[in-house]
Short mmCIF file of C-alpha atoms in Angstrom, two decimals:
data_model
loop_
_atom_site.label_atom_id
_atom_site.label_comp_id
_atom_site.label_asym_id
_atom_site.label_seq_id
_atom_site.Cartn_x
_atom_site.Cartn_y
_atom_site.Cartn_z
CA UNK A 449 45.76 189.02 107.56
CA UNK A 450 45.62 190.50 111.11
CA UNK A 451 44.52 188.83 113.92
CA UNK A 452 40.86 191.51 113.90
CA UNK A 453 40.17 190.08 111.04
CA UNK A 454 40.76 186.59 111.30
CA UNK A 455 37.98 186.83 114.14
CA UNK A 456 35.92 189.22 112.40
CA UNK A 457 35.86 186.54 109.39
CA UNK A 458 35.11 183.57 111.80
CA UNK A 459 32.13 185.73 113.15
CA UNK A 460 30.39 187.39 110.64
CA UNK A 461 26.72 186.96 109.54
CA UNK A 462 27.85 185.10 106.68
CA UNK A 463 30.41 183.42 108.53
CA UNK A 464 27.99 182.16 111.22
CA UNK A 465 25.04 180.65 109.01
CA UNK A 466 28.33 178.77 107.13
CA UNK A 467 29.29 177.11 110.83
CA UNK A 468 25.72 175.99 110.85
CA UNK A 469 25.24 174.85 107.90
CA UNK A 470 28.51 172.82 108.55
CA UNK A 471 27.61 171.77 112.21
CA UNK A 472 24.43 170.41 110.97
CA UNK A 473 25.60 168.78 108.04
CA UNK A 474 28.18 166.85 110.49
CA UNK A 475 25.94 165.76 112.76
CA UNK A 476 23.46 164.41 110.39
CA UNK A 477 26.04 162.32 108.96
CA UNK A 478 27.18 160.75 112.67
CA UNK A 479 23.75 160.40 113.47
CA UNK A 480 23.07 158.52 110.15
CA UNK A 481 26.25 156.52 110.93
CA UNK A 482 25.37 155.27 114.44
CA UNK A 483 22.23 154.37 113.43
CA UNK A 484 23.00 152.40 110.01
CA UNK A 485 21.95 148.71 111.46
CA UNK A 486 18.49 150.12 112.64
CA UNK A 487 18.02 151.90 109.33
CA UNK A 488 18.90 149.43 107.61
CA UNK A 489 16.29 146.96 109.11
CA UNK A 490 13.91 149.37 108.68
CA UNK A 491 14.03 149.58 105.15
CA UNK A 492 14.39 146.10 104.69
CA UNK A 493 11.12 144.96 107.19
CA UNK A 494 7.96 144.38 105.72
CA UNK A 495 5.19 146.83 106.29
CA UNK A 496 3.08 144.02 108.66
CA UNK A 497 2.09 144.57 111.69
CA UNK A 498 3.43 141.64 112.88
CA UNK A 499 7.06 143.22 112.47
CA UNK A 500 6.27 146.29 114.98
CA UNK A 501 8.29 144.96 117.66
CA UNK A 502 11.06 144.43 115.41
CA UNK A 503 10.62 147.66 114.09
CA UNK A 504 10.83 149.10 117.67
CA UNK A 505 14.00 147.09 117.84
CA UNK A 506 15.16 148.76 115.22
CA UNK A 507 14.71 151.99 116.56
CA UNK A 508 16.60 151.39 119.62
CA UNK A 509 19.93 153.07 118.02
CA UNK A 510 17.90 156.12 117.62
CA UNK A 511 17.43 157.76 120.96
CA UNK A 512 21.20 157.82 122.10
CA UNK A 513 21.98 159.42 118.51
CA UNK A 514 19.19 161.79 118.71
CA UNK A 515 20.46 162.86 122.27
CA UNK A 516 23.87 163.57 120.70
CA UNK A 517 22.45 165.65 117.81
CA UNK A 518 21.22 168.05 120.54
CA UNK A 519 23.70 167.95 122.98
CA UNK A 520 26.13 168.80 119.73
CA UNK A 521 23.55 171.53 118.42
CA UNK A 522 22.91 172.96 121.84
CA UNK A 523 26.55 173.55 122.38
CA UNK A 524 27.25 174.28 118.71
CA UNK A 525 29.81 177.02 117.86
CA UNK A 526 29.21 180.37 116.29
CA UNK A 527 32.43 180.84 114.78
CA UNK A 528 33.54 179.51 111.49
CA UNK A 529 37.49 179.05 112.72
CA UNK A 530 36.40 177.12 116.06
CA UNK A 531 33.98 174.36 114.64
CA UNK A 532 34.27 170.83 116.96
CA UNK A 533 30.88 169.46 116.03
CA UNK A 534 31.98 166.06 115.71
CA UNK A 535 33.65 166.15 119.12
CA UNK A 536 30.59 167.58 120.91
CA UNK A 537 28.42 164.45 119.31
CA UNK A 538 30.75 161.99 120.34
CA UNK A 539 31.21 163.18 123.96
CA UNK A 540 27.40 163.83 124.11
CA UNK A 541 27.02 160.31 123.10
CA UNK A 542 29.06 159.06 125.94
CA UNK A 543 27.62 161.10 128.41
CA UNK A 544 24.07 160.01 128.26
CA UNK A 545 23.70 156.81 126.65
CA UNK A 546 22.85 155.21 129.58
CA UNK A 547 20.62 157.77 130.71
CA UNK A 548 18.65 158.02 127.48
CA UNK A 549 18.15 154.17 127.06
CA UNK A 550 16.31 153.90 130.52
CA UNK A 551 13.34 156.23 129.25
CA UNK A 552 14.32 155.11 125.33
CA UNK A 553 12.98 151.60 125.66
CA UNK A 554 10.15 151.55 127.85
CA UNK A 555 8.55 154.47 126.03
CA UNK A 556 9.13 152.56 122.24
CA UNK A 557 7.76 149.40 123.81
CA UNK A 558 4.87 151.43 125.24
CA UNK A 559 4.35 152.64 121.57
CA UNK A 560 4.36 148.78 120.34
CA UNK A 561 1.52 147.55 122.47
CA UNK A 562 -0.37 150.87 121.45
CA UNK A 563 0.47 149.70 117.44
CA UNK A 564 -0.30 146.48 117.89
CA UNK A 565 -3.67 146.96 119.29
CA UNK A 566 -4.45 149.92 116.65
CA UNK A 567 -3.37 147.36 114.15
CA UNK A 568 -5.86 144.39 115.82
CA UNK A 569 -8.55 146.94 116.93
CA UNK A 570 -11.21 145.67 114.96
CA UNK A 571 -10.49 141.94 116.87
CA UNK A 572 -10.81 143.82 120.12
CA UNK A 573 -14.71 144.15 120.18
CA UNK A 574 -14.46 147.57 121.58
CA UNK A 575 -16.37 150.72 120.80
CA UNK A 576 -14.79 152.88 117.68
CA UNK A 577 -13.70 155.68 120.34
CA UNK A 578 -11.23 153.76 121.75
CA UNK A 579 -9.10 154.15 119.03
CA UNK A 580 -8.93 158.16 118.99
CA UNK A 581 -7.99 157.68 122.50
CA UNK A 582 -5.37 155.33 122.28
CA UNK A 583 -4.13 157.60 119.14
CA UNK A 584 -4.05 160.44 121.95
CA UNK A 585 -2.05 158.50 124.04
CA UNK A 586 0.25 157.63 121.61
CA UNK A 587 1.33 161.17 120.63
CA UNK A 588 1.29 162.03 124.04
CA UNK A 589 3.39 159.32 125.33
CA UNK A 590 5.61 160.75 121.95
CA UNK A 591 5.93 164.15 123.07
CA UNK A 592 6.65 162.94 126.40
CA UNK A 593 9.72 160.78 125.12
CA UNK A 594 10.76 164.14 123.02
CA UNK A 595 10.70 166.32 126.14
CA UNK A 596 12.67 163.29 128.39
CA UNK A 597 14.95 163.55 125.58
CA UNK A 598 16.31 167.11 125.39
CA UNK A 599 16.18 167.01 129.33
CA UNK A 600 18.34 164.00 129.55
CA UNK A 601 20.48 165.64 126.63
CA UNK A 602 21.30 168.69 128.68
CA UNK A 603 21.15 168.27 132.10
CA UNK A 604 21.68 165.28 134.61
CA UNK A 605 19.06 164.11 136.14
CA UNK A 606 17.79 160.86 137.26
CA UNK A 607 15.66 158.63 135.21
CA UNK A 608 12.68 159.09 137.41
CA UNK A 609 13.11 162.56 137.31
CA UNK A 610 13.23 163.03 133.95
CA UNK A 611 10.03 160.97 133.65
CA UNK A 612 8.18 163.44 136.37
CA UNK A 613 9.79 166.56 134.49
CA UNK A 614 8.86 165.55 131.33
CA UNK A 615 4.96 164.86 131.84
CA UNK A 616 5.10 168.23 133.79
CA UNK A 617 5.66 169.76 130.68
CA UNK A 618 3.40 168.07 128.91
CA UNK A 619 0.53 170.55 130.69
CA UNK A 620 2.70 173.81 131.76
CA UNK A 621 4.43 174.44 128.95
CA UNK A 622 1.01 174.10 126.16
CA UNK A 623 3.84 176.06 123.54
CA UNK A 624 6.36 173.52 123.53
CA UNK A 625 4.26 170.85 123.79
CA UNK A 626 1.54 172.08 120.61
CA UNK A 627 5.02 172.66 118.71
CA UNK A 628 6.45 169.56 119.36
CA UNK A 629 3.45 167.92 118.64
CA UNK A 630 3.69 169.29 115.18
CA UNK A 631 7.02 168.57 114.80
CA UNK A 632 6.32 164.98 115.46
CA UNK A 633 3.15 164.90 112.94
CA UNK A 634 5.28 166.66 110.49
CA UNK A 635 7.93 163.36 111.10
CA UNK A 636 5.64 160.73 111.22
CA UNK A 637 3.58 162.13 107.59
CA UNK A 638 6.70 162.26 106.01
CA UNK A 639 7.35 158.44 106.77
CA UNK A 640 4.30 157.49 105.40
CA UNK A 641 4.73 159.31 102.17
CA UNK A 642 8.53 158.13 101.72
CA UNK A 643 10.04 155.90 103.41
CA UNK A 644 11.07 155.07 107.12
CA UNK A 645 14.10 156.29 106.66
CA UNK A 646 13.40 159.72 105.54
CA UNK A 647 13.25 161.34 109.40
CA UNK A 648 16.48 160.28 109.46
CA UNK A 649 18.00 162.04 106.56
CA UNK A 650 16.86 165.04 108.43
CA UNK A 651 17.43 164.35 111.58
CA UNK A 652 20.00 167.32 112.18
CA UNK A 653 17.52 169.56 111.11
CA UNK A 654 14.61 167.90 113.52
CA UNK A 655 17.19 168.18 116.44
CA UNK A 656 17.71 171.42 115.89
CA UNK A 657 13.76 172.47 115.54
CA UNK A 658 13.40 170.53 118.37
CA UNK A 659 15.71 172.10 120.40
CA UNK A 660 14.05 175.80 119.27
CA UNK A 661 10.73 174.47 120.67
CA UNK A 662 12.20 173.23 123.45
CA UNK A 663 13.72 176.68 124.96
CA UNK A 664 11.16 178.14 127.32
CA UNK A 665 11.42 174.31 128.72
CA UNK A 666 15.24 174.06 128.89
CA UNK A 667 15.26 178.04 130.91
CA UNK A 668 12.54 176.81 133.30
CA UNK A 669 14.77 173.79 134.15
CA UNK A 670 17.80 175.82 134.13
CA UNK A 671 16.11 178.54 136.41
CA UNK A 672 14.44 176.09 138.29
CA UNK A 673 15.53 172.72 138.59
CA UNK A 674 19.61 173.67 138.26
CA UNK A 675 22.56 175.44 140.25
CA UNK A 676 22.06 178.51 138.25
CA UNK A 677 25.45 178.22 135.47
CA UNK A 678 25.81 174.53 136.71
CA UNK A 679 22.99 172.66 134.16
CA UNK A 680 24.51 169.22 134.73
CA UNK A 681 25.46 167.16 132.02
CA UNK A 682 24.60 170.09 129.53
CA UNK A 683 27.84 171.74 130.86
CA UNK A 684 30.59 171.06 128.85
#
């Protein structure tokens, strides 16, 4: 076999949805893997409301693993002979745990005092509005956390300006934000039909939508907010 066809084999059509397929199925299995102890507490908490703030305990793993999945996707190869998913997850992992965990865990303990008084709103003595708003809030604050997320994945910013960057989004960029949005509905449906765990057997495959609805926002940082070719912790 000659060396043109080695490559052309490693870059084909066929070739190319194969390295996806395999990138994707890698990273779903380190992201299910470095988040086993908050899955697993999940599963085995009792659907009270009592246990939200152990339930946003549990989710604490989440976030860095979720920021790996797209810093692996978003630097994913195309060809079939030069696949290093695992690599890219791991290093993307170092790279911005820290970062992640400083928006991570005030926005899921935001989310808990929102569930908690959803869950105790009838104690509250407040009028029945209230409710839709603080259900407003809460997907807001949501698609906030997903847009701090891919930002912190790719680039390196500070925490605070992540935060500011993100709720700028929020209201220039209605696409990514509707999408997301979506996304997020589409997530949090499927939990209460299955199980808790079931966004995380499809996590790859939410990282990678995510990332999709995410691109006008990731060129308008690039473009913007970057040394053009220099996105920060994005760059390999």
């Amino acid at each position: 076999m000659t060396e043109t066809s080695i490559r052309r084999f490693g870059q084909g059509p066929l070739s190319r949805a194969s390295a996806l397929i395999y990138t994707l199925l890698v990273v779903e299995l380190l992201v299910l893997a470095t988040t086993a102890p908050g899955l697993i507490g999940l599963v085995l908490l009792d659907h009270d409301t009592a246990n939200l703030p152990l339930a946003a305990a549990c989710a604490l793993p989440a976030g860095p693993a979720l920021s790996a999945a797209l810093y692996a996707l978003h630097h994913r190869r195309l060809d079939l002979t030069d696949l290093h998913p695992a690599a890219a997850f791991r290093r993307g992992y170092r790279m911005n745990v820290l970062g992640v965990m400083k928006l991570w865990i005030p926005s899921l303990a935001w989310l808990t005092v929102i569930g908690s008084t959803l869950a105790n709103f009838g104690a509250a003595g407040v009028p029945g509005w209230w409710a839709i708003l603080l259900v407003l809030i809460a997907l807001a604050t949501t698609v906030w956390g997903a847009n701090a997320l891919v930002i912190t994945s790719l680039f390196a910013f500070r925490a605070r300006d992540v935060a500011r960057l993100a709720a700028y989004f929020l209201f220039s960029a209605p696409r990514v934000t509707m999408s997301n949005a979506l996304l997020l509905i589409a997530a949090a449906a499927l939990t209460l039909v299955a199980t808790e765990a079931a966004p995380a057997l499809l996590a790859s495959m939410s990282a990678a939508a995510l990332l999709l609805n995410s691109r006008p926002l990731i060129a308008e940082v690039t473009q913007r907010f970057t040394v053009q070719g220099q996105p920060g912790s994005g760059t390999p």
